[in-house]
mmCIF file of C-alpha atoms and ligand atoms in Angstrom:
data_model
loop_
_atom_site.group_PDB
_atom_site.id
_atom_site.type_symbol
_atom_site.label_atom_id
_atom_site.label_comp_id
_atom_site.label_asym_id
_atom_site.label_seq_id
_atom_site.Cartn_x
_atom_site.Cartn_y
_atom_site.Cartn_z
ATOM 1 C CA MET T 279 131.419 73.088 115.995
ATOM 2 C CA LYS T 280 129.597 71.990 119.163
ATOM 3 C CA GLN T 281 125.933 72.988 119.144
ATOM 4 C CA THR T 282 124.216 73.894 122.407
ATOM 5 C CA ILE T 283 120.619 74.306 121.432
ATOM 6 C CA GLY T 284 117.753 76.335 122.803
ATOM 7 C CA LEU T 285 114.615 74.763 121.337
ATOM 8 C CA ILE T 286 111.669 77.157 121.130
ATOM 9 C CA GLY T 287 108.372 75.385 120.558
ATOM 10 C CA PHE T 288 107.403 71.864 121.580
ATOM 11 C CA GLY T 289 104.463 71.168 119.293
ATOM 12 C CA VAL T 290 104.315 68.605 116.489
ATOM 13 C CA VAL T 291 107.668 69.555 114.940
ATOM 14 C CA GLY T 292 109.421 70.551 118.176
ATOM 15 C CA GLN T 293 108.748 67.145 119.710
ATOM 16 C CA GLY T 294 110.064 65.486 116.562
ATOM 17 C CA VAL T 295 113.290 67.515 116.722
ATOM 18 C CA TYR T 296 113.703 66.686 120.421
ATOM 19 C CA GLU T 297 113.239 62.997 119.643
ATOM 20 C CA LEU T 298 115.785 63.039 116.814
ATOM 21 C CA VAL T 299 118.410 64.825 118.937
ATOM 22 C CA SER T 300 117.788 62.424 121.845
ATOM 23 C CA ARG T 301 118.014 59.364 119.593
ATOM 24 C CA ARG T 302 121.330 60.555 118.231
ATOM 25 C CA SER T 303 122.910 60.968 121.714
ATOM 26 C CA ASP T 304 125.793 62.915 120.189
ATOM 27 C CA PRO T 305 127.711 64.910 122.832
ATOM 28 C CA GLY T 306 128.374 67.523 120.122
ATOM 29 C CA ILE T 307 124.653 68.370 119.883
ATOM 30 C CA THR T 308 122.734 68.986 123.098
ATOM 31 C CA ILE T 309 119.428 70.651 123.868
ATOM 32 C CA LYS T 310 120.001 72.829 126.916
ATOM 33 C CA LYS T 311 116.571 74.465 127.163
ATOM 34 C CA VAL T 312 113.117 73.946 125.720
ATOM 35 C CA CYS T 313 110.939 77.040 125.750
ATOM 36 C CA VAL T 314 107.167 76.475 125.730
ATOM 37 C CA ARG T 315 104.156 78.751 126.115
ATOM 38 C CA ASP T 316 101.641 76.750 128.095
ATOM 39 C CA ARG T 317 102.682 76.384 131.759
ATOM 40 C CA LEU T 318 99.840 73.988 132.582
ATOM 41 C CA LYS T 319 100.425 71.370 129.920
ATOM 42 C CA LYS T 320 102.120 68.156 131.135
ATOM 43 C CA ARG T 321 105.284 67.353 129.165
ATOM 44 C CA SER T 322 107.665 64.439 128.959
ATOM 45 C CA LEU T 323 110.709 66.617 129.585
ATOM 46 C CA THR T 324 113.180 66.949 132.449
ATOM 47 C CA PRO T 325 111.688 69.847 134.475
ATOM 48 C CA GLY T 326 115.045 71.667 134.600
ATOM 49 C CA LYS T 327 115.059 71.947 130.830
ATOM 50 C CA ILE T 328 111.704 73.674 130.454
ATOM 51 C CA CYS T 329 111.395 77.452 130.434
ATOM 52 C CA TYR T 330 108.565 79.818 129.542
ATOM 53 C CA ASP T 331 110.384 83.020 128.701
ATOM 54 C CA LEU T 332 111.953 83.426 125.260
ATOM 55 C CA ASP T 333 114.681 85.626 126.695
ATOM 56 C CA GLU T 334 115.806 82.865 128.999
ATOM 57 C CA VAL T 335 116.975 81.080 125.847
ATOM 58 C CA LEU T 336 118.080 84.175 123.954
ATOM 59 C CA ASP T 337 120.122 85.589 126.872
ATOM 60 C CA ASP T 338 121.832 82.296 127.663
ATOM 61 C CA ASP T 339 125.470 82.667 126.595
ATOM 62 C CA GLU T 340 126.047 78.927 126.454
ATOM 63 C CA ILE T 341 123.357 78.485 123.797
ATOM 64 C CA ASN T 342 124.844 79.063 120.370
ATOM 65 C CA LEU T 343 122.011 77.687 118.244
ATOM 66 C CA VAL T 344 118.351 78.641 118.580
ATOM 67 C CA VAL T 345 115.927 76.223 116.953
ATOM 68 C CA GLU T 346 112.568 77.920 116.552
ATOM 69 C CA VAL T 347 109.551 75.832 115.600
ATOM 70 C CA ILE T 348 106.558 77.947 116.617
ATOM 71 C CA ASN T 349 103.534 79.208 114.678
ATOM 72 C CA ASP T 350 103.530 82.867 115.584
ATOM 73 C CA PRO T 351 105.472 84.815 112.899
ATOM 74 C CA ASP T 352 105.840 87.953 115.062
ATOM 75 C CA ALA T 353 107.362 86.055 117.969
ATOM 76 C CA ALA T 354 109.517 84.138 115.454
ATOM 77 C CA CYS T 355 110.771 87.454 114.084
ATOM 78 C CA TYR T 356 111.683 88.681 117.587
ATOM 79 C CA ILE T 357 113.534 85.421 118.206
ATOM 80 C CA ALA T 358 115.385 85.577 114.881
ATOM 81 C CA GLU T 359 116.508 89.179 115.335
ATOM 82 C CA LYS T 360 117.637 88.784 118.911
ATOM 83 C CA ALA T 361 119.386 85.480 118.235
ATOM 84 C CA LEU T 362 121.344 86.892 115.302
ATOM 85 C CA ILE T 363 122.178 90.170 117.072
ATOM 86 C CA THR T 364 123.517 88.293 120.078
ATOM 87 C CA GLY T 365 125.703 86.079 117.876
ATOM 88 C CA LYS T 366 123.617 82.919 117.922
ATOM 89 C CA SER T 367 122.685 81.031 114.792
ATOM 90 C CA LEU T 368 119.083 80.231 114.067
ATOM 91 C CA VAL T 369 117.244 77.295 112.570
ATOM 92 C CA SER T 370 113.634 78.163 111.827
ATOM 93 C CA ALA T 371 110.696 76.345 110.291
ATOM 94 C CA ASN T 372 108.569 79.486 110.228
ATOM 95 C CA LYS T 373 107.816 80.074 106.555
ATOM 96 C CA LYS T 374 105.624 83.122 107.113
ATOM 97 C CA MET T 375 108.312 84.866 109.136
ATOM 98 C CA VAL T 376 111.045 84.024 106.638
ATOM 99 C CA ALA T 377 108.931 84.952 103.593
ATOM 100 C CA GLU T 378 107.757 88.270 104.981
ATOM 101 C CA ARG T 379 110.822 89.444 106.865
ATOM 102 C CA LEU T 380 113.796 88.120 104.938
ATOM 103 C CA PRO T 381 114.892 91.536 103.608
ATOM 104 C CA ALA T 382 114.955 92.854 107.196
ATOM 105 C CA PHE T 383 117.626 90.259 107.923
ATOM 106 C CA ARG T 384 119.781 91.354 105.001
ATOM 107 C CA LYS T 385 122.417 92.810 107.314
ATOM 108 C CA PHE T 386 122.943 89.426 108.932
ATOM 109 C CA LEU T 387 122.962 87.380 105.753
ATOM 110 C CA ALA T 388 126.411 88.252 104.489
ATOM 111 C CA GLY T 389 127.830 86.324 107.419
ATOM 112 C CA ASN T 390 128.766 87.703 110.822
ATOM 113 C CA GLY T 391 129.730 84.227 111.913
ATOM 114 C CA THR T 392 126.091 83.329 112.489
ATOM 115 C CA ALA T 393 123.614 81.824 110.060
ATOM 116 C CA MET T 394 119.888 81.500 109.641
ATOM 117 C CA LEU T 395 118.819 78.196 108.084
ATOM 118 C CA TYR T 396 115.243 77.199 107.288
ATOM 119 C CA GLU T 397 115.087 74.006 105.245
ATOM 120 C CA GLY T 398 112.149 72.863 107.418
ATOM 121 C CA SER T 399 110.096 75.879 106.389
ATOM 122 C CA THR T 400 109.534 74.730 102.820
ATOM 123 C CA CYS T 401 108.348 71.356 101.486
ATOM 124 C CA GLY T 402 108.987 69.407 104.704
ATOM 125 C CA SER T 403 111.459 66.633 104.001
ATOM 126 C CA ILE T 404 112.376 67.645 100.427
ATOM 127 C CA PRO T 405 115.901 69.091 100.475
ATOM 128 C CA ILE T 406 115.001 72.003 98.269
ATOM 129 C CA ILE T 407 116.536 75.176 99.701
ATOM 130 C CA ARG T 408 120.079 73.967 100.077
ATOM 131 C CA ASN T 409 119.858 72.353 96.649
ATOM 132 C CA LEU T 410 118.693 75.603 95.071
ATOM 133 C CA GLU T 411 121.520 77.434 96.857
ATOM 134 C CA GLU T 412 124.286 75.020 96.007
ATOM 135 C CA TYR T 413 123.463 72.556 93.269
ATOM 136 C CA TYR T 414 121.114 74.454 90.980
ATOM 137 C CA SER T 415 123.025 77.711 91.295
ATOM 138 C CA ASN T 416 125.198 76.468 88.438
ATOM 139 C CA ASP T 417 122.272 76.436 86.048
ATOM 140 C CA ILE T 418 120.077 79.100 84.514
ATOM 141 C CA PHE T 419 116.723 78.868 86.137
ATOM 142 C CA GLY T 420 113.757 78.362 83.808
ATOM 143 C CA SER T 421 110.676 77.724 85.901
ATOM 144 C CA LEU T 422 109.347 76.123 89.033
ATOM 145 C CA SER T 423 105.932 74.668 89.791
ATOM 146 C CA GLY T 424 105.159 72.771 92.908
ATOM 147 C CA ILE T 425 102.783 71.343 95.427
ATOM 148 C CA LEU T 426 104.058 73.100 98.527
ATOM 149 C CA ASN T 427 101.335 72.411 101.085
ATOM 150 C CA GLY T 428 100.805 68.926 102.461
ATOM 151 C CA SER T 429 97.424 69.581 104.060
ATOM 152 C CA ALA T 430 95.823 70.933 100.904
ATOM 153 C CA ASN T 431 97.214 68.029 98.925
ATOM 154 C CA TYR T 432 95.959 65.582 101.518
ATOM 155 C CA ILE T 433 92.478 67.111 101.280
ATOM 156 C CA LEU T 434 92.511 66.998 97.474
ATOM 157 C CA SER T 435 93.678 63.380 97.527
ATOM 158 C CA ARG T 436 90.859 62.372 99.843
ATOM 159 C CA VAL T 437 88.106 64.213 97.980
ATOM 160 C CA PHE T 438 89.251 62.973 94.557
ATOM 161 C CA GLY T 439 90.445 59.508 95.553
ATOM 162 C CA ASP T 440 87.928 58.465 98.195
ATOM 163 C CA GLY T 441 85.036 60.831 97.597
ATOM 164 C CA MET T 442 85.477 62.133 101.148
ATOM 165 C CA ALA T 443 83.747 65.393 102.076
ATOM 166 C CA TYR T 444 86.041 68.422 102.091
ATOM 167 C CA LYS T 445 85.404 69.230 105.770
ATOM 168 C CA GLU T 446 86.124 65.692 106.890
ATOM 169 C CA ALA T 447 89.349 65.607 104.878
ATOM 170 C CA LEU T 448 90.424 68.889 106.486
ATOM 171 C CA SER T 449 89.694 67.505 109.972
ATOM 172 C CA GLN T 450 91.836 64.468 109.179
ATOM 173 C CA ALA T 451 94.694 66.688 107.996
ATOM 174 C CA GLN T 452 94.455 68.481 111.340
ATOM 175 C CA LEU T 453 94.349 65.237 113.334
ATOM 176 C CA LEU T 454 97.394 63.911 111.499
ATOM 177 C CA GLY T 455 99.373 67.024 112.461
ATOM 178 C CA PHE T 456 99.748 68.330 108.905
ATOM 179 C CA ALA T 457 97.667 71.497 109.165
ATOM 180 C CA GLU T 458 98.650 74.874 110.538
ATOM 181 C CA ALA T 459 97.211 76.019 113.882
ATOM 182 C CA ASP T 460 94.972 78.153 111.672
ATOM 183 C CA PRO T 461 94.149 75.774 108.792
ATOM 184 C CA ARG T 462 92.810 78.644 106.680
ATOM 185 C CA LEU T 463 96.459 79.317 105.845
ATOM 186 C CA ASP T 464 96.717 75.863 104.267
ATOM 187 C CA VAL T 465 93.582 75.948 102.141
ATOM 188 C CA SER T 466 93.692 79.625 101.131
ATOM 189 C CA GLY T 467 97.085 79.159 99.479
ATOM 190 C CA GLU T 468 98.807 81.590 101.876
ATOM 191 C CA ASP T 469 101.111 78.909 103.243
ATOM 192 C CA THR T 470 101.996 77.869 99.677
ATOM 193 C CA LEU T 471 102.673 81.523 98.910
ATOM 194 C CA SER T 472 105.120 81.923 101.823
ATOM 195 C CA LYS T 473 107.040 78.892 100.589
ATOM 196 C CA LEU T 474 106.977 80.139 97.001
ATOM 197 C CA VAL T 475 108.479 83.477 98.080
ATOM 198 C CA ILE T 476 111.300 81.589 99.825
ATOM 199 C CA LEU T 477 111.895 79.467 96.725
ATOM 200 C CA ALA T 478 112.072 82.616 94.564
ATOM 201 C CA VAL T 479 114.797 84.041 96.825
ATOM 202 C CA HIS T 480 116.899 80.909 96.487
ATOM 203 C CA SER T 481 116.236 80.172 92.819
ATOM 204 C CA LEU T 482 116.136 83.626 91.250
ATOM 205 C CA GLY T 483 117.726 85.719 93.970
ATOM 206 C CA LYS T 484 114.629 87.875 94.142
ATOM 207 C CA TRP T 485 112.412 88.626 97.110
ATOM 208 C CA VAL T 486 108.806 89.461 96.287
ATOM 209 C CA ASP T 487 106.415 90.941 98.829
ATOM 210 C CA PRO T 488 103.887 88.112 99.364
ATOM 211 C CA SER T 489 101.010 90.588 99.520
ATOM 212 C CA THR T 490 101.611 91.478 95.845
ATOM 213 C CA VAL T 491 101.382 87.911 94.531
ATOM 214 C CA PHE T 492 98.147 86.472 93.120
ATOM 215 C CA CYS T 493 96.999 83.734 95.447
ATOM 216 C CA SER T 494 93.896 81.616 95.173
ATOM 217 C CA GLY T 495 93.153 78.526 97.232
ATOM 218 C CA ILE T 496 90.836 75.564 97.510
ATOM 219 C CA GLN T 497 88.538 76.860 100.254
ATOM 220 C CA ASN T 498 85.691 77.341 97.764
ATOM 221 C CA LEU T 499 86.077 73.897 96.175
ATOM 222 C CA ARG T 500 82.668 72.208 95.761
ATOM 223 C CA PRO T 501 81.540 68.780 94.519
ATOM 224 C CA ALA T 502 80.632 70.375 91.150
ATOM 225 C CA ASP T 503 84.304 71.258 90.598
ATOM 226 C CA ILE T 504 85.434 67.764 91.509
ATOM 227 C CA GLN T 505 82.850 66.221 89.194
ATOM 228 C CA TYR T 506 83.865 68.519 86.332
ATOM 229 C CA ALA T 507 87.564 67.647 86.691
ATOM 230 C CA ALA T 508 86.903 63.932 87.176
ATOM 231 C CA SER T 509 84.662 63.792 84.080
ATOM 232 C CA LEU T 510 87.702 64.911 82.051
ATOM 233 C CA GLY T 511 90.068 62.468 83.783
ATOM 234 C CA MET T 512 91.708 65.332 85.634
ATOM 235 C CA LYS T 513 92.653 66.108 89.227
ATOM 236 C CA ILE T 514 93.066 69.421 90.994
ATOM 237 C CA ARG T 515 96.311 70.282 92.789
ATOM 238 C CA LEU T 516 97.071 73.476 94.711
ATOM 239 C CA THR T 517 100.240 74.833 93.135
ATOM 240 C CA GLY T 518 102.808 77.579 93.504
ATOM 241 C CA ASN T 519 104.380 78.723 90.260
ATOM 242 C CA ILE T 520 107.281 80.857 89.081
ATOM 243 C CA LEU T 521 107.098 80.804 85.295
ATOM 244 C CA ARG T 522 108.857 82.643 82.517
ATOM 245 C CA SER T 523 106.888 85.454 81.006
ATOM 246 C CA GLY T 524 108.580 87.658 78.463
ATOM 247 C CA LYS T 525 111.970 88.697 79.777
ATOM 248 C CA GLY T 526 111.044 88.091 83.386
ATOM 249 C CA PHE T 527 108.924 85.735 85.445
ATOM 250 C CA SER T 528 105.447 85.684 86.825
ATOM 251 C CA MET T 529 104.592 84.179 90.137
ATOM 252 C CA PHE T 530 101.221 82.960 91.388
ATOM 253 C CA VAL T 531 99.464 80.430 93.598
ATOM 254 C CA ILE T 532 96.487 78.687 92.046
ATOM 255 C CA PRO T 533 94.604 75.389 92.006
ATOM 256 C CA TRP T 534 95.590 73.600 88.797
ATOM 257 C CA MET T 535 93.212 71.222 87.023
ATOM 258 C CA MET T 536 95.669 68.861 85.394
ATOM 259 C CA ASN T 537 95.858 65.576 83.540
ATOM 260 C CA ARG T 538 98.202 62.672 84.128
ATOM 261 C CA ASP T 539 100.926 64.130 81.893
ATOM 262 C CA ASN T 540 101.745 66.615 84.632
ATOM 263 C CA PRO T 541 104.061 65.038 87.250
ATOM 264 C CA LEU T 542 102.119 66.814 90.000
ATOM 265 C CA TYR T 543 98.997 64.788 89.092
ATOM 266 C CA HIS T 544 100.600 61.720 90.659
ATOM 267 C CA VAL T 545 101.538 63.361 93.969
ATOM 268 C CA GLU T 546 99.152 62.202 96.675
ATOM 269 C CA ASN T 547 98.383 62.738 100.350
ATOM 270 C CA GLU T 548 100.741 64.946 102.361
ATOM 271 C CA TYR T 549 103.474 64.635 99.750
ATOM 272 C CA ASN T 550 104.893 67.767 98.142
ATOM 273 C CA ALA T 551 106.719 68.007 94.846
ATOM 274 C CA VAL T 552 108.740 70.613 93.030
ATOM 275 C CA VAL T 553 109.162 70.534 89.257
ATOM 276 C CA LEU T 554 112.186 72.579 88.260
ATOM 277 C CA GLU T 555 113.371 73.469 84.790
ATOM 278 C CA GLY T 556 116.973 74.482 84.350
ATOM 279 C CA GLU T 557 118.615 75.376 81.077
ATOM 280 C CA GLN T 558 121.232 72.652 81.523
ATOM 281 C CA CYS T 559 119.588 70.126 83.841
ATOM 282 C CA SER T 560 116.176 70.315 82.078
ATOM 283 C CA ARG T 561 113.232 69.053 84.054
ATOM 284 C CA GLN T 562 113.827 67.668 87.525
ATOM 285 C CA VAL T 563 111.146 66.526 89.917
ATOM 286 C CA LEU T 564 111.809 66.414 93.643
ATOM 287 C CA THR T 565 109.169 64.813 95.789
ATOM 288 C CA GLY T 566 108.729 63.790 99.413
ATOM 289 C CA LYS T 567 106.557 64.224 102.495
ATOM 290 C CA GLY T 568 105.790 67.898 102.906
ATOM 291 C CA ALA T 569 104.134 67.939 106.321
ATOM 292 C CA GLY T 570 104.023 65.991 109.558
ATOM 293 C CA ARG T 571 106.210 65.554 112.598
ATOM 294 C CA MET T 572 109.156 63.480 111.413
ATOM 295 C CA PRO T 573 109.422 64.682 107.794
ATOM 296 C CA THR T 574 109.673 68.289 108.985
ATOM 297 C CA ALA T 575 111.807 67.463 112.024
ATOM 298 C CA THR T 576 114.244 65.675 109.700
ATOM 299 C CA ALA T 577 114.691 68.844 107.675
ATOM 300 C CA VAL T 578 115.246 70.854 110.871
ATOM 301 C CA MET T 579 117.737 68.237 112.062
ATOM 302 C CA SER T 580 119.610 68.482 108.794
ATOM 303 C CA ASP T 581 119.969 72.247 109.379
ATOM 304 C CA ILE T 582 121.300 71.543 112.877
ATOM 305 C CA ASP T 583 123.843 69.183 111.345
ATOM 306 C CA ALA T 584 124.701 71.732 108.663
ATOM 307 C CA ARG T 585 125.525 74.252 111.397
ATOM 308 C CA THR T 586 127.893 71.802 113.064
ATOM 309 C CA SER T 587 130.008 72.085 109.934
ATOM 310 C CA GLY T 588 129.585 75.871 109.817
ATOM 311 C CA TYR T 589 127.228 75.960 106.833
ATOM 312 C CA GLY T 590 125.250 79.094 105.980
ATOM 313 C CA TYR T 591 123.339 80.083 102.831
ATOM 314 C CA ARG T 592 125.461 82.293 100.622
ATOM 315 C CA TYR T 593 122.534 84.144 98.965
ATOM 316 C CA ARG T 594 124.823 84.826 96.044
ATOM 317 C CA LYS T 595 122.101 86.013 93.672
ATOM 318 C CA PHE T 596 119.996 87.736 96.315
ATOM 319 C CA LEU T 597 122.810 89.757 97.884
ATOM 320 C CA ASN T 598 124.297 90.686 94.528
ATOM 321 C CA GLY T 599 120.953 92.155 93.458
ATOM 322 C CA SER T 600 119.472 89.822 90.877
ATOM 323 C CA GLY T 601 118.347 91.746 87.814
ATOM 324 C CA VAL T 602 115.388 89.433 87.372
ATOM 325 C CA GLU T 603 111.885 90.896 87.272
ATOM 326 C CA ILE T 604 109.018 88.902 88.787
ATOM 327 C CA ASN T 605 106.008 90.932 87.860
ATOM 328 C CA GLY T 606 105.460 89.672 84.364
ATOM 329 C CA GLU T 607 102.032 89.375 82.795
ATOM 330 C CA LYS T 608 100.854 85.883 81.971
ATOM 331 C CA PHE T 609 97.765 84.599 80.202
ATOM 332 C CA LEU T 610 96.130 81.701 81.918
ATOM 333 C CA ASN T 611 93.417 79.377 80.724
ATOM 334 C CA ILE T 612 90.962 79.131 83.541
ATOM 335 C CA TYR T 613 88.090 77.029 84.796
ATOM 336 C CA LEU T 614 85.638 79.152 86.756
ATOM 337 C CA ARG T 615 82.613 78.074 88.754
ATOM 338 C CA THR T 616 80.623 81.005 90.011
ATOM 339 C CA GLY T 617 77.134 82.082 90.939
ATOM 340 C CA SER T 618 77.900 85.553 89.609
ATOM 341 C CA GLU T 619 77.298 86.262 85.932
ATOM 342 C CA GLU T 620 78.747 89.712 86.598
ATOM 343 C CA ILE T 621 82.193 88.207 87.313
ATOM 344 C CA ILE T 622 82.172 86.403 83.974
ATOM 345 C CA ARG T 623 81.080 89.571 82.168
ATOM 346 C CA SER T 624 83.454 92.043 83.800
ATOM 347 C CA ALA T 625 86.577 90.006 84.519
ATOM 348 C CA GLY T 626 88.197 90.671 81.156
ATOM 349 C CA PHE T 627 88.212 87.199 79.675
ATOM 350 C CA VAL T 628 89.828 87.354 76.258
ATOM 351 C CA LYS T 629 89.115 83.904 74.993
ATOM 352 C CA LYS T 630 85.746 82.620 75.997
ATOM 353 C CA GLY T 631 85.181 78.903 75.907
ATOM 354 C CA ASP T 632 82.517 76.771 77.456
ATOM 355 C CA LEU T 633 79.618 78.254 79.458
ATOM 356 C CA ARG T 634 77.157 76.003 81.263
ATOM 357 C CA LYS T 635 74.506 76.811 83.794
ATOM 358 C CA SER T 636 73.138 74.376 86.313
ATOM 359 C CA ASN T 637 71.831 74.413 89.883
ATOM 360 C CA GLY T 638 72.235 78.192 90.140
ATOM 361 C CA TYR T 639 75.877 78.446 89.145
ATOM 362 C CA TYR T 640 77.831 78.907 85.943
ATOM 363 C CA ILE T 641 80.718 76.810 84.802
ATOM 364 C CA PHE T 642 82.860 78.795 82.461
ATOM 365 C CA THR T 643 86.216 78.340 80.765
ATOM 366 C CA GLY T 644 88.257 81.077 79.200
ATOM 367 C CA GLY T 645 91.583 82.878 78.979
ATOM 368 C CA ILE T 646 92.462 85.739 81.285
ATOM 369 C CA SER T 647 95.540 87.767 82.169
ATOM 370 C CA LEU T 648 97.100 87.432 85.595
ATOM 371 C CA SER T 649 96.537 91.148 86.194
ATOM 372 C CA ASN T 650 92.803 90.829 85.507
ATOM 373 C CA LEU T 651 92.635 87.781 87.716
ATOM 374 C CA THR T 652 94.361 89.750 90.470
ATOM 375 C CA ARG T 653 91.829 92.554 90.034
ATOM 376 C CA ILE T 654 88.855 90.229 90.639
ATOM 377 C CA ARG T 655 90.464 88.046 93.300
ATOM 378 C CA LYS T 656 88.503 89.483 96.218
ATOM 379 C CA GLN T 657 85.225 89.172 94.314
ATOM 380 C CA LEU T 658 86.020 85.543 93.531
ATOM 381 C CA ASP T 659 86.750 84.734 97.168
ATOM 382 C CA GLU T 660 83.750 86.537 98.547
ATOM 383 C CA SER T 661 81.280 85.131 96.030
ATOM 384 C CA GLY T 662 82.313 81.550 96.816
ATOM 385 C CA SER T 663 83.586 81.127 93.258
ATOM 386 C CA PHE T 664 86.254 78.576 92.472
ATOM 387 C CA ILE T 665 88.926 78.961 89.826
ATOM 388 C CA ALA T 666 91.517 76.554 88.554
ATOM 389 C CA LEU T 667 94.263 76.860 85.990
ATOM 390 C CA THR T 668 93.705 74.545 83.040
ATOM 391 C CA GLY T 669 96.755 75.479 80.988
ATOM 392 C CA PHE T 670 98.566 78.079 78.948
ATOM 393 C CA ASP T 671 98.354 78.929 75.288
ATOM 394 C CA ALA T 672 101.192 77.434 73.295
ATOM 395 C CA GLY T 673 103.844 80.082 72.793
ATOM 396 C CA ASP T 674 102.559 82.313 75.567
ATOM 397 C CA ASP T 675 105.531 83.338 77.632
HETATM 398 N N1 HSE Y 629 100.704 73.070 107.250
HETATM 399 C C1 HSE Y 629 101.862 72.824 106.453
HETATM 400 C C2 HSE Y 629 101.470 71.906 105.313
HETATM 401 C C3 HSE Y 629 102.927 72.215 107.293
HETATM 402 O O1 HSE Y 629 100.399 71.295 105.388
HETATM 403 O O2 HSE Y 629 102.219 71.803 104.356
HETATM 404 C C4 HSE Y 629 104.250 72.094 106.627
HETATM 405 O O3 HSE Y 629 104.759 73.349 106.261
#
């Protein structure tokens, strides 16, 4: 099927997509219009191609594929709805929009001849969504843990590997085009959470409201935490997890203090990785660049190609109403650095380990339930405390 594209967004990823389409020079795939926001910015585009009004793309009958690579999730939602209603297919890299609004698109997902594809939204160049949809759908899903944010992993690599200051590492991640326009989304774990919600839809067939998922990031990471981990030969990785707990699953985003036995320990810089456990396929590790212009543009390009052969996600489990529950309780072993003794006392730790005090803060290790951790999340954030997962008790599921 010939694809006449309206490209919305010409930032880091949009320029990469434009370059890949131009390099291909395939008459079956053409970019008719490029919609941008800033009228004053100079661009290396044929003037006739540029437009500033979303509707100029969405109302153009010749355009049958809208490729949206913008930051704003509300505008992305408007684009997605209007594109699908008017019979255009959509390729999006907007993880927040997809994660939050996917159920609203349910009526379009069963296939009205259009499709919404978003491989570029999750894990950059790792072909994870289509693989979960097609390849892994034959297996019974056991668990998933992953590094899903390239910027956070880049920062952690720099501070652990090179002793770089956190702020400098974050600035570099921004300069290299890895970070979100608002980099708080990267370090707070919110970006990881959006991607985790998308992975849950395609692995378990279950959508979970992101606002209900425990999410803790690396924004409060301090040299004391790095020293503690390094003294034990460990590294910290920001992870998204969907793990078995009882008859269901529990889902959470958390920094994980891990040793070299964990495959995620070895993932550096802007690379992402997903560790999947299937009943038949056992453990599989997929890894690749998770952020940056060309890695993400490649994923978007692969969706464009998929549309030329009429591909759309089938959402077999999701549309059939997966019976899976993702609200299970889980006990986590935790490292906590906090200035607040009150948090340690009132959090509901069941298994208290080490407690040290130095330079006005406590370093504490102990076991805690996910529900108690969720209860104190705001306190942790606001008090500048840092937590990291250190493991699970054997047999705790
Ligand atoms: N800011 C995101 C990241 C971009 O660092 O992973 C790719 O989704």
